[in-house]
mmCIF file of C-alpha atoms in Angstrom:
data_model
loop_
_atom_site.group_PDB
_atom_site.id
_atom_site.type_symbol
_atom_site.label_atom_id
_atom_site.label_comp_id
_atom_site.label_asym_id
_atom_site.label_seq_id
_atom_site.Cartn_x
_atom_site.Cartn_y
_atom_site.Cartn_z
ATOM 1 C CA UNK A 127 -3.473 -18.308 27.477
ATOM 2 C CA UNK A 128 -5.728 -16.018 25.476
ATOM 3 C CA UNK A 129 -3.733 -12.925 26.799
ATOM 4 C CA UNK A 130 -0.549 -14.424 25.683
ATOM 5 C CA UNK A 131 -2.025 -15.181 22.221
ATOM 6 C CA UNK A 132 -3.176 -11.634 21.744
ATOM 7 C CA UNK A 133 0.102 -10.155 23.081
ATOM 8 C CA UNK A 134 2.046 -12.098 20.421
ATOM 9 C CA UNK A 135 -0.717 -10.956 17.714
ATOM 10 C CA UNK A 136 0.076 -7.498 18.858
ATOM 11 C CA UNK A 137 3.718 -7.812 18.266
ATOM 12 C CA UNK A 138 3.122 -9.091 14.711
ATOM 13 C CA UNK A 139 0.410 -6.332 13.947
ATOM 14 C CA UNK A 140 2.578 -3.988 12.180
ATOM 15 C CA UNK A 141 3.030 -5.883 8.995
ATOM 16 C CA UNK A 142 -0.536 -7.548 9.275
ATOM 17 C CA UNK A 143 -2.054 -4.045 9.567
ATOM 18 C CA UNK A 144 0.096 -2.134 7.129
ATOM 19 C CA UNK A 145 -2.273 -2.685 3.979
ATOM 20 C CA UNK A 146 -5.354 -1.182 5.812
ATOM 21 C CA UNK A 147 -4.020 1.498 8.154
ATOM 22 C CA UNK A 148 -5.247 4.965 7.353
ATOM 23 C CA UNK A 149 -3.317 6.565 4.525
ATOM 24 C CA UNK A 150 -1.978 10.080 4.465
ATOM 25 C CA UNK A 151 -4.562 12.861 4.221
ATOM 26 C CA UNK A 152 -2.733 14.192 0.937
ATOM 27 C CA UNK A 153 -3.631 11.202 -0.897
ATOM 28 C CA UNK A 154 -5.306 12.494 -4.117
ATOM 29 C CA UNK A 155 -8.085 9.676 -4.168
ATOM 30 C CA UNK A 156 -10.777 11.492 -6.243
ATOM 31 C CA UNK A 157 -8.035 12.118 -9.004
ATOM 32 C CA UNK A 158 -6.952 8.457 -8.719
ATOM 33 C CA UNK A 159 -10.415 7.132 -9.113
ATOM 34 C CA UNK A 160 -11.056 9.237 -12.248
ATOM 35 C CA UNK A 161 -8.017 7.900 -13.842
ATOM 36 C CA UNK A 162 -8.265 4.315 -12.868
ATOM 37 C CA UNK A 163 -11.661 4.392 -13.788
ATOM 38 C CA UNK A 164 -10.868 5.474 -17.299
ATOM 39 C CA UNK A 165 -8.511 2.615 -17.601
ATOM 40 C CA UNK A 166 -10.880 0.007 -16.468
ATOM 41 C CA UNK A 167 -13.282 1.328 -19.245
ATOM 42 C CA UNK A 168 -10.635 0.679 -21.711
ATOM 43 C CA UNK A 169 -9.748 -2.704 -20.338
ATOM 44 C CA UNK A 170 -12.848 -4.164 -18.418
ATOM 45 C CA UNK A 171 -11.422 -7.578 -18.124
ATOM 46 C CA UNK A 172 -8.110 -6.413 -16.463
ATOM 47 C CA UNK A 173 -8.252 -7.898 -13.035
ATOM 48 C CA UNK A 174 -5.546 -5.876 -11.662
ATOM 49 C CA UNK A 175 -7.214 -2.564 -12.815
ATOM 50 C CA UNK A 176 -10.584 -3.723 -11.186
ATOM 51 C CA UNK A 177 -8.541 -4.441 -8.148
ATOM 52 C CA UNK A 178 -6.794 -1.127 -7.878
ATOM 53 C CA UNK A 179 -10.195 0.650 -8.248
ATOM 54 C CA UNK A 180 -11.919 -1.468 -5.627
ATOM 55 C CA UNK A 181 -9.120 -0.469 -3.171
ATOM 56 C CA UNK A 182 -9.400 3.325 -4.160
ATOM 57 C CA UNK A 183 -13.024 3.303 -3.341
ATOM 58 C CA UNK A 184 -12.485 1.547 -0.205
ATOM 59 C CA UNK A 185 -9.933 4.291 0.687
ATOM 60 C CA UNK A 186 -12.445 6.977 -0.131
ATOM 61 C CA UNK A 187 -15.023 5.199 2.114
ATOM 62 C CA UNK A 188 -12.488 5.254 4.899
ATOM 63 C CA UNK A 189 -11.137 8.916 4.423
ATOM 64 C CA UNK A 190 -14.767 10.223 3.928
ATOM 65 C CA UNK A 191 -15.196 9.774 7.889
ATOM 66 C CA UNK A 192 -12.933 10.184 11.258
ATOM 67 C CA UNK A 193 -10.648 7.583 11.668
ATOM 68 C CA UNK A 194 -8.428 6.965 14.683
ATOM 69 C CA UNK A 195 -4.772 7.354 13.575
ATOM 70 C CA UNK A 196 -2.517 4.351 13.679
ATOM 71 C CA UNK A 197 0.547 4.837 15.657
ATOM 72 C CA UNK A 198 3.481 2.506 15.783
ATOM 73 C CA UNK A 199 5.397 2.759 18.974
ATOM 74 C CA UNK A 200 8.441 0.783 17.583
ATOM 75 C CA UNK A 201 10.077 -2.512 18.376
ATOM 76 C CA UNK A 202 10.322 -3.550 21.922
ATOM 77 C CA UNK A 203 7.525 -1.296 23.213
ATOM 78 C CA UNK A 204 4.753 -3.085 21.820
ATOM 79 C CA UNK A 205 2.585 -2.493 18.818
ATOM 80 C CA UNK A 206 -1.019 -1.642 18.576
ATOM 81 C CA UNK A 207 -3.213 -4.366 17.340
ATOM 82 C CA UNK A 208 -5.848 -4.396 14.611
ATOM 83 C CA UNK A 209 -8.409 -2.831 17.043
ATOM 84 C CA UNK A 210 -6.435 0.343 17.233
ATOM 85 C CA UNK A 211 -7.588 1.274 13.659
ATOM 86 C CA UNK A 212 -11.120 2.282 14.339
ATOM 87 C CA UNK A 213 -14.142 4.100 12.852
ATOM 88 C CA UNK A 214 -15.582 6.048 15.515
ATOM 89 C CA UNK A 215 -19.235 5.962 13.770
ATOM 90 C CA UNK A 216 -20.475 2.908 15.390
ATOM 91 C CA UNK A 217 -22.318 5.555 17.799
ATOM 92 C CA UNK A 218 -26.121 5.379 17.380
ATOM 93 C CA UNK A 219 -27.631 7.983 15.319
ATOM 94 C CA UNK A 220 -24.512 8.676 13.035
ATOM 95 C CA UNK A 221 -25.388 8.033 9.496
ATOM 96 C CA UNK A 222 -23.212 7.448 6.265
ATOM 97 C CA UNK A 223 -23.727 9.903 3.522
ATOM 98 C CA UNK A 224 -24.962 9.017 0.294
ATOM 99 C CA UNK A 225 -21.588 9.220 -1.242
ATOM 100 C CA UNK A 226 -19.966 6.934 1.511
ATOM 101 C CA UNK A 227 -22.877 4.393 0.685
ATOM 102 C CA UNK A 228 -22.274 4.656 -2.765
ATOM 103 C CA UNK A 229 -18.453 4.245 -2.257
ATOM 104 C CA UNK A 230 -18.793 1.289 -0.156
ATOM 105 C CA UNK A 231 -21.184 -0.496 -2.728
ATOM 106 C CA UNK A 232 -18.873 0.381 -5.534
ATOM 107 C CA UNK A 233 -15.887 -1.076 -3.700
ATOM 108 C CA UNK A 234 -17.807 -4.153 -2.781
ATOM 109 C CA UNK A 235 -18.782 -4.589 -6.638
ATOM 110 C CA UNK A 236 -15.368 -4.114 -8.010
ATOM 111 C CA UNK A 237 -13.987 -6.543 -5.593
ATOM 112 C CA UNK A 238 -16.368 -9.114 -6.795
ATOM 113 C CA UNK A 239 -15.643 -8.101 -10.323
ATOM 114 C CA UNK A 240 -11.758 -8.585 -9.687
ATOM 115 C CA UNK A 241 -12.443 -11.765 -7.926
ATOM 116 C CA UNK A 242 -14.115 -13.120 -11.089
ATOM 117 C CA UNK A 243 -11.480 -11.987 -13.164
ATOM 118 C CA UNK A 244 -9.040 -14.167 -11.180
ATOM 119 C CA UNK A 245 -7.323 -11.217 -9.522
ATOM 120 C CA UNK A 246 -4.494 -11.661 -6.741
ATOM 121 C CA UNK A 247 -5.702 -12.841 -3.410
ATOM 122 C CA UNK A 248 -5.657 -9.539 -2.046
ATOM 123 C CA UNK A 249 -8.981 -8.941 -3.745
ATOM 124 C CA UNK A 250 -10.680 -11.603 -1.544
ATOM 125 C CA UNK A 251 -8.832 -9.917 1.712
ATOM 126 C CA UNK A 252 -10.366 -6.475 0.441
ATOM 127 C CA UNK A 253 -13.952 -8.169 -0.039
ATOM 128 C CA UNK A 254 -13.773 -9.553 3.542
ATOM 129 C CA UNK A 255 -12.529 -6.362 4.887
ATOM 130 C CA UNK A 256 -15.493 -4.394 3.540
ATOM 131 C CA UNK A 257 -17.897 -6.798 4.960
ATOM 132 C CA UNK A 258 -16.368 -6.433 8.345
ATOM 133 C CA UNK A 259 -16.366 -2.618 8.157
ATOM 134 C CA UNK A 260 -19.921 -2.687 7.094
ATOM 135 C CA UNK A 261 -21.144 -4.197 10.213
ATOM 136 C CA UNK A 262 -21.630 -0.918 12.184
ATOM 137 C CA UNK A 263 -23.646 0.326 9.246
ATOM 138 C CA UNK A 264 -25.762 -2.417 8.760
ATOM 139 C CA UNK A 265 -29.275 -0.811 8.875
ATOM 140 C CA UNK A 266 -27.845 1.687 6.427
ATOM 141 C CA UNK A 267 -26.591 -0.934 4.019
ATOM 142 C CA UNK A 268 -29.794 -2.924 3.517
ATOM 143 C CA UNK A 269 -29.043 -5.272 6.448
ATOM 144 C CA UNK A 270 -30.774 -4.841 9.746
ATOM 145 C CA UNK A 271 -28.488 -7.542 11.628
ATOM 146 C CA UNK A 272 -24.703 -6.282 11.899
ATOM 147 C CA UNK A 273 -24.049 -10.065 12.942
ATOM 148 C CA UNK A 274 -24.831 -11.061 9.346
ATOM 149 C CA UNK A 275 -21.867 -8.945 8.151
ATOM 150 C CA UNK A 276 -19.383 -10.414 10.698
ATOM 151 C CA UNK A 277 -20.393 -13.878 10.177
ATOM 152 C CA UNK A 278 -19.680 -13.373 6.528
ATOM 153 C CA UNK A 279 -16.528 -11.523 6.753
ATOM 154 C CA UNK A 280 -15.342 -14.239 9.226
ATOM 155 C CA UNK A 281 -16.103 -17.009 6.735
ATOM 156 C CA UNK A 282 -14.219 -15.096 4.309
ATOM 157 C CA UNK A 283 -11.309 -14.428 6.069
ATOM 158 C CA UNK A 284 -11.120 -18.009 7.120
ATOM 159 C CA UNK A 285 -11.603 -19.365 3.754
ATOM 160 C CA UNK A 286 -8.911 -17.133 2.356
ATOM 161 C CA UNK A 287 -6.392 -18.033 5.300
ATOM 162 C CA UNK A 288 -6.743 -21.802 4.558
ATOM 163 C CA UNK A 289 -6.657 -21.076 0.682
ATOM 164 C CA UNK A 290 -3.223 -19.249 0.835
ATOM 165 C CA UNK A 291 -1.430 -20.416 4.024
ATOM 166 C CA UNK A 292 0.339 -23.575 2.674
ATOM 167 C CA UNK A 293 1.745 -21.787 -0.505
ATOM 168 C CA UNK A 294 2.956 -18.560 1.376
ATOM 169 C CA UNK A 295 4.566 -20.922 4.129
ATOM 170 C CA UNK A 296 6.457 -22.739 1.390
ATOM 171 C CA UNK A 297 7.169 -19.870 -0.759
ATOM 172 C CA UNK A 298 9.856 -16.761 -0.622
ATOM 173 C CA UNK A 299 8.955 -13.538 0.637
ATOM 174 C CA UNK A 300 6.464 -11.576 -1.635
ATOM 175 C CA UNK A 301 6.187 -8.019 -2.749
ATOM 176 C CA UNK A 302 5.356 -5.644 0.069
ATOM 177 C CA UNK A 303 2.750 -3.120 -0.779
ATOM 178 C CA UNK A 304 1.010 -4.918 -3.789
ATOM 179 C CA UNK A 305 -1.172 -7.214 -2.189
ATOM 180 C CA UNK A 306 0.665 -10.658 -2.070
ATOM 181 C CA UNK A 307 2.239 -9.852 1.278
ATOM 182 C CA UNK A 308 1.352 -11.898 4.289
ATOM 183 C CA UNK A 309 -2.299 -12.652 2.963
ATOM 184 C CA UNK A 310 -2.483 -15.447 5.441
ATOM 185 C CA UNK A 311 -1.408 -13.407 8.260
ATOM 186 C CA UNK A 312 -3.978 -10.599 7.269
ATOM 187 C CA UNK A 313 -6.763 -13.017 6.903
ATOM 188 C CA UNK A 314 -5.820 -14.969 9.871
ATOM 189 C CA UNK A 315 -5.699 -12.129 12.195
ATOM 190 C CA UNK A 316 -9.034 -10.825 11.325
ATOM 191 C CA UNK A 317 -10.711 -14.057 11.582
ATOM 192 C CA UNK A 318 -9.295 -14.226 15.006
ATOM 193 C CA UNK A 319 -10.130 -10.611 16.037
ATOM 194 C CA UNK A 320 -13.756 -11.293 14.875
ATOM 195 C CA UNK A 321 -14.040 -14.360 16.903
ATOM 196 C CA UNK A 322 -12.516 -12.873 19.904
ATOM 197 C CA UNK A 323 -14.277 -9.377 19.907
ATOM 198 C CA UNK A 324 -17.717 -10.171 18.975
ATOM 199 C CA UNK A 325 -18.478 -13.560 19.880
ATOM 200 C CA UNK A 326 -20.715 -14.169 16.741
ATOM 201 C CA UNK A 327 -18.256 -16.835 15.647
ATOM 202 C CA UNK A 328 -16.241 -19.350 17.594
ATOM 203 C CA UNK A 329 -12.795 -20.943 17.040
ATOM 204 C CA UNK A 330 -10.949 -23.807 18.850
ATOM 205 C CA UNK A 331 -7.636 -22.971 20.846
ATOM 206 C CA UNK A 332 -5.937 -25.293 18.432
ATOM 207 C CA UNK A 333 -6.959 -23.375 15.692
ATOM 208 C CA UNK A 334 -6.020 -19.978 17.244
ATOM 209 C CA UNK A 335 -2.647 -21.417 18.146
ATOM 210 C CA UNK A 336 -2.080 -22.538 14.653
ATOM 211 C CA UNK A 337 -2.742 -19.281 13.181
ATOM 212 C CA UNK A 338 -0.496 -17.651 15.414
ATOM 213 C CA UNK A 339 2.486 -19.842 14.512
ATOM 214 C CA UNK A 340 1.660 -19.267 10.984
ATOM 215 C CA UNK A 341 1.838 -15.381 11.432
ATOM 216 C CA UNK A 342 5.038 -15.845 13.270
ATOM 217 C CA UNK A 343 6.709 -17.791 10.411
ATOM 218 C CA UNK A 344 5.500 -15.435 7.727
ATOM 219 C CA UNK A 345 6.899 -12.326 9.610
ATOM 220 C CA UNK A 346 10.461 -13.751 8.581
ATOM 221 C CA UNK A 347 9.607 -13.809 4.918
ATOM 222 C CA UNK A 348 9.899 -9.959 4.298
ATOM 223 C CA UNK A 349 9.732 -9.304 0.462
ATOM 224 C CA UNK A 350 11.151 -6.538 -1.947
ATOM 225 C CA UNK A 351 10.003 -2.960 -2.211
ATOM 226 C CA UNK A 352 10.331 -0.661 -5.171
ATOM 227 C CA UNK A 353 10.638 3.017 -5.579
ATOM 228 C CA UNK A 354 11.417 4.832 -8.826
ATOM 229 C CA UNK A 355 14.794 6.692 -9.097
ATOM 230 C CA UNK A 356 16.885 8.562 -11.592
ATOM 231 C CA UNK A 357 20.306 10.444 -11.580
ATOM 232 C CA UNK A 358 20.893 14.110 -11.490
ATOM 233 C CA UNK A 359 24.078 13.184 -13.686
ATOM 234 C CA UNK A 360 22.932 12.461 -17.258
ATOM 235 C CA UNK A 361 26.129 10.116 -17.847
ATOM 236 C CA UNK A 362 25.264 7.700 -14.864
ATOM 237 C CA UNK A 363 24.809 3.972 -15.857
ATOM 238 C CA UNK A 364 21.834 2.031 -14.123
ATOM 239 C CA UNK A 365 24.507 0.384 -11.594
ATOM 240 C CA UNK A 366 25.591 3.623 -10.542
ATOM 241 C CA UNK A 367 22.254 4.832 -9.396
ATOM 242 C CA UNK A 368 23.106 2.697 -6.206
ATOM 243 C CA UNK A 369 25.930 3.042 -3.701
ATOM 244 C CA UNK A 370 27.823 -0.257 -3.033
ATOM 245 C CA UNK A 371 27.738 -1.852 0.459
ATOM 246 C CA UNK A 372 25.562 1.399 1.678
ATOM 247 C CA UNK A 373 23.182 0.549 4.714
ATOM 248 C CA UNK A 374 20.677 3.156 5.805
ATOM 249 C CA UNK A 375 17.745 3.091 8.167
ATOM 250 C CA UNK A 376 14.381 4.168 6.582
ATOM 251 C CA UNK A 377 10.725 3.466 6.574
ATOM 252 C CA UNK A 378 10.655 2.396 2.976
ATOM 253 C CA UNK A 379 7.787 -0.165 3.410
ATOM 254 C CA UNK A 380 5.621 2.504 4.582
ATOM 255 C CA UNK A 381 4.461 0.694 7.511
ATOM 256 C CA UNK A 382 5.849 2.903 10.394
ATOM 257 C CA UNK A 383 8.794 0.705 11.000
ATOM 258 C CA UNK A 384 12.466 1.691 10.326
ATOM 259 C CA UNK A 385 14.427 -0.966 8.695
ATOM 260 C CA UNK A 386 17.869 -1.190 7.374
ATOM 261 C CA UNK A 387 18.242 -1.105 3.357
ATOM 262 C CA UNK A 388 21.071 -0.929 0.870
ATOM 263 C CA UNK A 389 20.934 2.729 -0.691
ATOM 264 C CA UNK A 390 21.426 4.999 -3.493
ATOM 265 C CA UNK A 391 24.344 6.980 -4.744
ATOM 266 C CA UNK A 392 24.473 10.693 -3.594
ATOM 267 C CA UNK A 393 23.776 11.855 -7.002
ATOM 268 C CA UNK A 394 20.491 9.553 -7.340
ATOM 269 C CA UNK A 395 16.933 11.056 -6.966
ATOM 270 C CA UNK A 396 14.009 9.587 -5.499
ATOM 271 C CA UNK A 397 10.639 10.644 -7.228
ATOM 272 C CA UNK A 398 8.389 11.607 -4.219
ATOM 273 C CA UNK A 399 4.893 12.943 -3.330
ATOM 274 C CA UNK A 400 4.850 16.062 -1.381
ATOM 275 C CA UNK A 401 2.114 18.362 -2.283
ATOM 276 C CA UNK A 402 2.028 20.284 1.000
ATOM 277 C CA UNK A 403 5.670 21.164 0.068
ATOM 278 C CA UNK A 404 6.706 20.240 3.579
ATOM 279 C CA UNK A 405 10.303 19.300 2.228
ATOM 280 C CA UNK A 406 10.047 16.203 4.432
ATOM 281 C CA UNK A 407 10.061 12.482 2.872
ATOM 282 C CA UNK A 408 9.388 10.156 5.819
ATOM 283 C CA UNK A 409 8.222 6.637 4.350
ATOM 284 C CA UNK A 410 7.931 4.708 1.237
ATOM 285 C CA UNK A 411 4.287 5.959 1.169
ATOM 286 C CA UNK A 412 5.680 9.237 -0.487
ATOM 287 C CA UNK A 413 7.677 7.326 -2.977
ATOM 288 C CA UNK A 414 6.684 6.380 -6.301
ATOM 289 C CA UNK A 415 6.823 2.476 -5.798
ATOM 290 C CA UNK A 416 4.805 -0.509 -4.328
ATOM 291 C CA UNK A 417 3.609 1.268 -1.306
ATOM 292 C CA UNK A 418 2.600 4.773 -3.022
ATOM 293 C CA UNK A 419 -0.734 6.168 -1.462
ATOM 294 C CA UNK A 420 -1.475 2.742 0.044
ATOM 295 C CA UNK A 421 -3.414 2.355 -3.287
ATOM 296 C CA UNK A 422 -1.916 -0.966 -4.171
ATOM 297 C CA UNK A 423 -0.744 0.496 -7.437
ATOM 298 C CA UNK A 424 1.792 -2.453 -8.182
ATOM 299 C CA UNK A 425 5.299 -0.959 -9.194
ATOM 300 C CA UNK A 426 6.422 2.818 -9.356
ATOM 301 C CA UNK A 427 5.527 3.333 -13.016
ATOM 302 C CA UNK A 428 1.897 2.113 -12.229
ATOM 303 C CA UNK A 429 1.658 4.601 -9.403
ATOM 304 C CA UNK A 430 2.825 7.336 -11.810
ATOM 305 C CA UNK A 431 0.439 6.357 -14.311
ATOM 306 C CA UNK A 432 -2.363 6.924 -11.796
ATOM 307 C CA UNK A 433 -1.659 10.554 -12.025
ATOM 308 C CA UNK A 434 -1.600 10.583 -15.865
ATOM 309 C CA UNK A 435 -4.825 12.708 -16.101
ATOM 310 C CA UNK A 436 -4.972 12.848 -20.077
ATOM 311 C CA UNK A 437 -3.505 8.956 -20.525
ATOM 312 C CA UNK A 438 -0.751 10.177 -22.789
ATOM 313 C CA UNK A 439 1.880 8.221 -20.884
ATOM 314 C CA UNK A 440 3.482 11.189 -19.479
ATOM 315 C CA UNK A 441 3.210 13.509 -16.330
ATOM 316 C CA UNK A 442 3.783 16.887 -17.675
ATOM 317 C CA UNK A 443 2.342 20.353 -17.003
ATOM 318 C CA UNK A 444 -0.188 20.457 -14.221
ATOM 319 C CA UNK A 445 0.243 16.728 -13.511
ATOM 320 C CA UNK A 446 3.616 17.254 -12.151
ATOM 321 C CA UNK A 447 2.211 19.307 -9.228
ATOM 322 C CA UNK A 448 2.866 17.901 -5.951
ATOM 323 C CA UNK A 449 5.792 15.600 -7.225
ATOM 324 C CA UNK A 450 9.175 16.465 -5.801
ATOM 325 C CA UNK A 451 12.920 14.816 -6.116
ATOM 326 C CA UNK A 452 14.645 13.686 -3.045
ATOM 327 C CA UNK A 453 18.414 13.642 -3.309
ATOM 328 C CA UNK A 454 19.668 12.101 -0.064
ATOM 329 C CA UNK A 455 23.186 13.869 -0.781
ATOM 330 C CA UNK A 456 24.624 12.808 2.507
ATOM 331 C CA UNK A 457 23.186 9.287 2.503
ATOM 332 C CA UNK A 458 21.616 9.337 5.949
ATOM 333 C CA UNK A 459 18.041 8.370 5.195
ATOM 334 C CA UNK A 460 16.691 11.711 6.077
ATOM 335 C CA UNK A 461 15.232 14.368 3.875
ATOM 336 C CA UNK A 462 17.348 17.097 5.096
ATOM 337 C CA UNK A 463 17.066 20.839 4.384
ATOM 338 C CA UNK A 464 17.671 21.501 0.790
ATOM 339 C CA UNK A 465 17.413 17.916 -0.425
ATOM 340 C CA UNK A 466 13.744 17.860 -1.383
ATOM 341 C CA UNK A 467 12.993 20.004 -4.514
ATOM 342 C CA UNK A 468 9.883 20.462 -6.787
ATOM 343 C CA UNK A 469 10.466 18.251 -9.749
ATOM 344 C CA UNK A 470 9.965 21.185 -12.134
ATOM 345 C CA UNK A 471 12.707 22.979 -10.287
ATOM 346 C CA UNK A 472 15.206 20.335 -11.207
ATOM 347 C CA UNK A 473 14.555 21.131 -15.055
ATOM 348 C CA UNK A 474 12.279 18.225 -15.473
ATOM 349 C CA UNK A 475 9.641 18.877 -18.406
ATOM 350 C CA UNK A 476 7.956 15.249 -18.041
ATOM 351 C CA UNK A 477 8.105 12.009 -16.515
ATOM 352 C CA UNK A 478 7.269 8.728 -18.445
ATOM 353 C CA UNK A 479 4.756 6.453 -16.666
ATOM 354 C CA UNK A 480 5.622 3.267 -18.539
ATOM 355 C CA UNK A 481 8.717 1.164 -18.843
ATOM 356 C CA UNK A 482 10.626 -0.279 -21.713
ATOM 357 C CA UNK A 483 13.394 -2.531 -20.362
ATOM 358 C CA UNK A 484 14.521 -4.673 -17.470
ATOM 359 C CA UNK A 485 17.853 -4.764 -15.608
ATOM 360 C CA UNK A 486 18.616 -7.074 -12.914
ATOM 361 C CA UNK A 487 14.779 -7.960 -12.978
ATOM 362 C CA UNK A 488 14.169 -4.387 -12.262
ATOM 363 C CA UNK A 489 11.852 -2.341 -14.674
ATOM 364 C CA UNK A 490 13.542 0.747 -16.148
ATOM 365 C CA UNK A 491 12.431 3.503 -18.755
ATOM 366 C CA UNK A 492 15.409 4.442 -21.068
ATOM 367 C CA UNK A 493 13.584 7.714 -21.564
ATOM 368 C CA UNK A 494 11.976 8.058 -18.240
ATOM 369 C CA UNK A 495 12.774 11.573 -17.410
ATOM 370 C CA UNK A 496 12.732 14.498 -20.213
ATOM 371 C CA UNK A 497 14.524 17.585 -19.056
ATOM 372 C CA UNK A 498 13.693 21.047 -20.436
ATOM 373 C CA UNK A 499 16.888 21.002 -22.601
ATOM 374 C CA UNK A 500 15.410 18.190 -24.416
ATOM 375 C CA UNK A 501 17.641 15.497 -23.108
ATOM 376 C CA UNK A 502 16.529 12.492 -21.184
ATOM 377 C CA UNK A 503 17.643 10.440 -17.999
ATOM 378 C CA UNK A 504 16.794 6.707 -17.298
ATOM 379 C CA UNK A 505 14.406 5.843 -14.566
ATOM 380 C CA UNK A 506 14.588 2.827 -12.709
ATOM 381 C CA UNK A 507 11.882 1.052 -10.341
ATOM 382 C CA UNK A 508 14.602 0.132 -7.755
ATOM 383 C CA UNK A 509 14.059 -2.916 -6.028
ATOM 384 C CA UNK A 510 15.443 -3.673 -2.523
ATOM 385 C CA UNK A 511 14.802 -5.829 0.585
ATOM 386 C CA UNK A 512 15.340 -5.045 4.222
ATOM 387 C CA UNK A 513 18.877 -5.935 5.293
ATOM 388 C CA UNK A 514 19.965 -7.669 8.701
#
């Protein structure tokens, strides 16, 4: 029976693992931490900013050491479970650096701050996650017994699961990539994993089966994803940014799974992140939207704002380095040769990091893109959902 349960968990693990898989190596974590820290100084009571910064310190804690890459094999061939994402520092004698210890403690402190400020439940998930990740390094973090960290993590996961389960089961699909997606699945799976793999916490078979059924139900509640787009044609209206009845396969969620989405018009350009100038856009993690950098930044404008070093509301000059435009001219969901161009080579002078309107419940900036000739293009944080 247990084997069947864990096979079921493996089949659900792509969505459940997405929030915590290793981010791309080119995520500008130090820059993001600096800029979001400045925002928190100006708004110390802002729960979302505290949550974002907690997540960023958690990312730096993970990136500072070797992490086994998360590989998705694809539907029908099985998915790796949570245990496929490992920190191979559990070996004896391997110590955390002073920076890693500081990043860990800062992440925990900021999660606590976000929770006190009534942040979204993802703050509680992150708080539990950091306790679980601390177990292999217990002696270096001021606790001699690793089981204490795991017991606390399991209790936090279980409490969070029970807190959000009923609401999520009754509600509609939520936003992917901003933390409110599958909180019950995330918390329930980690609680089960600790119980199964460590034996420091026990759970009943009835409890286990209930969590598995909840995860199966929540898997069908896929919510919307948001990337920022604009048009190469200055006369394009917002409705013309999209291509009616188009269907394209792309990993827009950024979790390694290709799904079918409606799509943009041939003249529409995605804002994307490609600092290595590979010319390849392969997932929503590279687009400026709900899944950017795995940093839980919210929508695409907030993702852009995280790169606004001087906090003037615009990305310009050196701040544009690494930003590209992807124009999928043939509408095949593949960044073909010649479709990805550094944003400055498209004649863009600066990019607005805020929005000033809403169209069909999607935020837009009427002066979102300023061109070198002084003209403006409207940018849109396009919201879409997977199609059947």
